[in-house]
């Protein structure tokens, strides 16, 4: 165990047996050895190693506290040791790594950081969320201290919701997803915030051009309990006020978030934490049109050690996402609100059966509650009648068991099974559509009414998972994995980029659950302890991917079921990564070659997309290259840079024109047949980190950043506008970031 | 409540406006290869006296001109479910007109076309549905413009989904220019007495003769107009990505292949007033 917090990937080495093991994500480890005297060496990068002699007569718990090394380290790039990297399908980034990356807008940003990894992409500036291996943004299970998060973005994806001062480490699974995770088919992004028990009062923070933040660590009970309070606010709107253009001047946009985390260690065997997050984005255009949205999460976790071989984690979480939008004044005033909530109860148990088997099992259940939308007219608006879509409820329980099995020194297998269920609950009125004809409001032949608590529809499925890792040699390994994942709620979006007002859709009488199957094969090779190379291929097949009928209105739609289509999806690709992990000069190059397609076919032409043929999905980006380089000039100055290049995302363009009642109409004959221009961008950042003045607690550093260095106007979308007094149209390219964005942040801690 | 169908598009419009206000836009040169040429059908039958007109054109290239290419020399017939066939005569190139035909409420109509190169098209039958009569009409001064807004009220018939379209005329001049298509479903007022409201968003000169036609639509026609509307509003990255607009005219040989455009049937309630009286 680490400085009161778990050190993941810390190694324990037994000299006599010439063997060892690696601590798991809770810092636990278990080794079996014959009784006798042993010399143990505990170590972790950045920590002073600890040597310990023990005499073993019976089972023994040995907690070790490693102290941070005083030595100035060579840049540490990826926290997990290579051993760990090989074993799991997880990309693990700790906060030290994230801090070394080029600061995007001078802040450590989780989502932007993972976008530099192979297989992870987004649709460019202005789009929220991220896509993993051709999956949609809602197919990622995003956890914040165990609580699911619905939206990861502030200010249309320019910032992510994670406060850098609280980050401890981030785990990303793109495949080989362990059975304890479920509910989303493409990836898991598990964000862990600091969980150390602080022994002194301290603070960290930053003052920046675009935003400022402060986090305080407050010891409450010595060695037992401490509290972290943190806050962050952006003030991009201050710059709008400087604008000469009225259309910009009167706009307000800012976000803020607040975090609190309390931990309490009752004994060596029991520890709890409570973590809460509250974030909000607020926009106001021309002092009339308002829009705000945000997440609220809370999680409670109790970690209990039963014995030296058995421990448990009990977690209760609450997640809430809601938005409010409308026009504040005038005869057209209206207010629209929507809210989605889930509660989750979860128990995870770890049992170190032997040095060959580590068993995990557990169960959890979500309770979902969704208010899809309520529209209320303003006092002067007499044309609009207040209306509300019915609330929806569901229960999503699951159980799982897995075994991390190490039959030989070279082979390790993580295999397991998850069984998940989804129960849509009443009160609900389910429209029954006439079979054999396209669904429209007119083909409703009846309504099934369900009382509160009744089950209106039920789904379930087994989700087998297996991942194998085989060491070919000391420095190379192969991995192979297969996962099946089930997802019972999807985001339905029909805009070019996902927006914060998109509609969620639970599986139900007219919507089948999304099923994802993925196989992946990877090769890992290390060269002279400094260079790491990995290559991975994958094939993913998706069933029941929700799509929408051409021209469908998705928000505030009482007959949404009739406007949805269900299709299949496939994506496949090759991901390459070369990483230099030590020395003054570190970084990586990642390249992804991939394809992501969808197919929506039906006996009815109006329920087909592109004639029922395969077509490029919105997330399809065949080439995606990222180069991240970091150079430490001297202990005070370091420089880092990031270059991204990607094929433009698919786009629908008109390939003809016709007239209706004399008005020109563009004819778009197929969806996603063209592409936006390629995307590329270079970022630079420089950090000045002077040594701490002696006798002073205060330590400061400066980060200077340039985002979009060569001022490229990457296209966000292309649209058409009729020229005044002509039937000719202009094609207009719209870019969210239209210039170089400089940023400065003064970071401090005390 | 202008353009009810756009009640929520208004949101994405404003939200998009925000994005646009804070982003940069430039006109670019875009070469788009011309797609396959397609037949375009525009025709309507009502319960009002004819003649009814069917226009046949074909698609032109993007930015390829200000009118479609007329399709001349086709055979065009309106057929009803009572077994009657009415042949339409070509009055000018691409324009076909009926003779001695008036639509009847409750009867279904469809169109048959044989193009000069022998390809047969047919539209799906459209039932001519009755429409609620406008029972309240007056104009109201819009002080910001010194013009008058048109307020109309009616009783939405109970039971089921009803669709409406409005066409407005000022001194007999149609006011249905680009972006001025007024359609809605009755989701927000199903079976209710709809109090007088401004459905069309147009304003009229003081003293002008204002005529409004309230028309019934089928679900298919409503869907067609909704698609047209969505596309007219494209110009904002948060709008629904444009898509081919599916009408109701299909190839007889391969019914899953569609022509563009629509042949519809509507009952019409016509009311007139004078702006400011």
Coordinates of C-alpha atoms in Angstrom, one line a residue, chain B residues 134-268:
Chain B
X134 CA -61.8 27.6 -39.3
X135 CA -64.4 28.9 -36.9
X136 CA -62.6 32.0 -35.7
X137 CA -60.6 34.5 -37.7
X138 CA -59.4 38.0 -37.0
X139 CA -56.2 40.1 -37.4
X140 CA -54.1 41.7 -34.7
X141 CA -51.7 44.6 -35.1
X142 CA -48.1 43.7 -34.8
X143 CA -46.9 47.1 -33.4
X144 CA -43.2 46.4 -34.3
X145 CA -44.1 46.2 -38.0
X146 CA -47.3 48.2 -38.4
X147 CA -48.8 45.1 -40.1
X148 CA -51.4 42.6 -39.1
X149 CA -50.9 39.1 -37.8
X150 CA -53.5 36.5 -38.8
X151 CA -55.3 34.7 -35.9
X152 CA -57.3 31.6 -36.6
X153 CA -59.0 29.1 -34.3
X154 CA -60.8 25.8 -34.9
X155 CA -62.0 22.7 -33.2
X156 CA -59.7 19.7 -33.7
X157 CA -61.9 16.6 -34.3
X158 CA -61.5 14.1 -31.5
X159 CA -59.9 10.7 -31.9
X160 CA -56.6 10.0 -33.7
X161 CA -53.9 12.0 -35.3
X162 CA -54.7 14.9 -37.6
X163 CA -52.4 16.9 -39.7
X164 CA -52.8 20.4 -41.0
X165 CA -51.3 22.7 -43.6
X166 CA -52.0 26.4 -44.1
X167 CA -51.7 28.5 -47.2
X168 CA -52.1 32.2 -47.0
X169 CA -52.8 34.8 -49.7
X170 CA -52.6 38.6 -49.6
X171 CA -54.8 40.3 -52.2
X172 CA -54.9 36.9 -53.9
X173 CA -51.1 36.7 -54.1
X174 CA -49.8 33.4 -52.5
X175 CA -47.4 34.0 -49.6
X176 CA -45.8 30.6 -49.5
X177 CA -42.3 31.5 -50.5
X178 CA -39.1 29.6 -49.5
X179 CA -39.1 28.7 -45.8
X180 CA -42.9 29.5 -45.6
X181 CA -44.4 26.1 -45.3
X182 CA -46.9 25.8 -42.4
X183 CA -47.7 22.3 -41.3
X184 CA -48.3 20.7 -38.0
X185 CA -49.8 17.6 -36.3
X186 CA -52.3 17.9 -33.5
X187 CA -50.0 16.5 -30.8
X188 CA -50.3 19.6 -28.7
X189 CA -54.1 20.1 -29.1
X190 CA -55.5 16.7 -29.9
X191 CA -59.3 16.8 -29.8
X192 CA -59.3 20.2 -28.3
X193 CA -60.8 23.6 -29.2
X194 CA -57.8 25.5 -30.5
X195 CA -58.0 29.1 -29.4
X196 CA -57.2 31.7 -32.1
X197 CA -53.5 31.8 -32.6
X198 CA -50.9 33.0 -35.2
X199 CA -50.1 29.8 -37.1
X200 CA -48.4 31.2 -40.1
X201 CA -46.2 34.0 -38.8
X202 CA -46.9 36.2 -41.8
X203 CA -48.0 39.8 -41.5
X204 CA -50.4 41.7 -43.8
X205 CA -50.7 45.3 -45.0
X206 CA -53.5 47.2 -43.4
X207 CA -56.6 46.8 -45.5
X208 CA -55.3 43.9 -47.5
X209 CA -57.6 41.0 -48.3
X210 CA -56.4 38.0 -46.4
X211 CA -57.3 34.5 -47.4
X212 CA -56.3 31.4 -45.5
X213 CA -56.7 27.8 -46.7
X214 CA -56.7 25.2 -43.9
X215 CA -55.9 21.9 -45.5
X216 CA -56.1 18.3 -44.2
X217 CA -53.0 16.2 -44.8
X218 CA -52.3 12.5 -44.8
X219 CA -49.5 11.1 -42.6
X220 CA -47.4 10.6 -45.7
X221 CA -47.9 14.2 -46.9
X222 CA -47.1 15.5 -43.4
X223 CA -43.9 13.5 -43.4
X224 CA -43.0 14.7 -46.8
X225 CA -43.5 18.4 -45.8
X226 CA -41.7 17.8 -42.5
X227 CA -38.7 16.6 -44.5
X228 CA -38.9 19.6 -46.8
X229 CA -39.1 21.9 -43.9
X230 CA -36.1 20.3 -42.1
X231 CA -34.1 20.7 -45.3
X232 CA -35.1 24.3 -45.8
X233 CA -33.8 24.9 -42.3
X234 CA -30.5 23.3 -42.9
X235 CA -28.0 26.0 -42.5
X236 CA -27.2 25.1 -39.0
X237 CA -24.8 22.3 -38.0
X238 CA -27.2 21.1 -35.3
X239 CA -30.0 20.5 -37.7
X240 CA -30.9 17.1 -38.7
X241 CA -28.4 16.0 -41.4
X242 CA -30.2 16.3 -44.7
X243 CA -31.5 13.2 -46.3
X244 CA -33.3 12.2 -49.5
X245 CA -36.9 13.3 -49.2
X246 CA -39.1 10.3 -49.6
X247 CA -42.4 11.0 -51.3
X248 CA -45.2 8.6 -52.4
X249 CA -44.5 8.1 -56.1
X250 CA -42.7 4.8 -56.9
X251 CA -41.6 2.8 -59.9
X252 CA -44.2 0.2 -60.9
X253 CA -41.4 -2.2 -61.9
X254 CA -39.5 -1.8 -58.7
X255 CA -41.7 -0.4 -55.9
X256 CA -38.8 0.2 -53.6
X257 CA -37.4 2.8 -56.0
X258 CA -39.0 6.2 -55.6
X259 CA -39.4 9.3 -57.7
X260 CA -39.0 12.6 -56.0
X261 CA -42.0 14.7 -55.0
X262 CA -45.5 13.9 -53.9
X263 CA -49.1 13.5 -55.1
X264 CA -51.5 14.4 -52.3
X265 CA -55.1 14.9 -51.5
X266 CA -56.6 17.5 -49.1
X267 CA -59.9 18.9 -48.0
X268 CA -59.7 22.7 -47.7

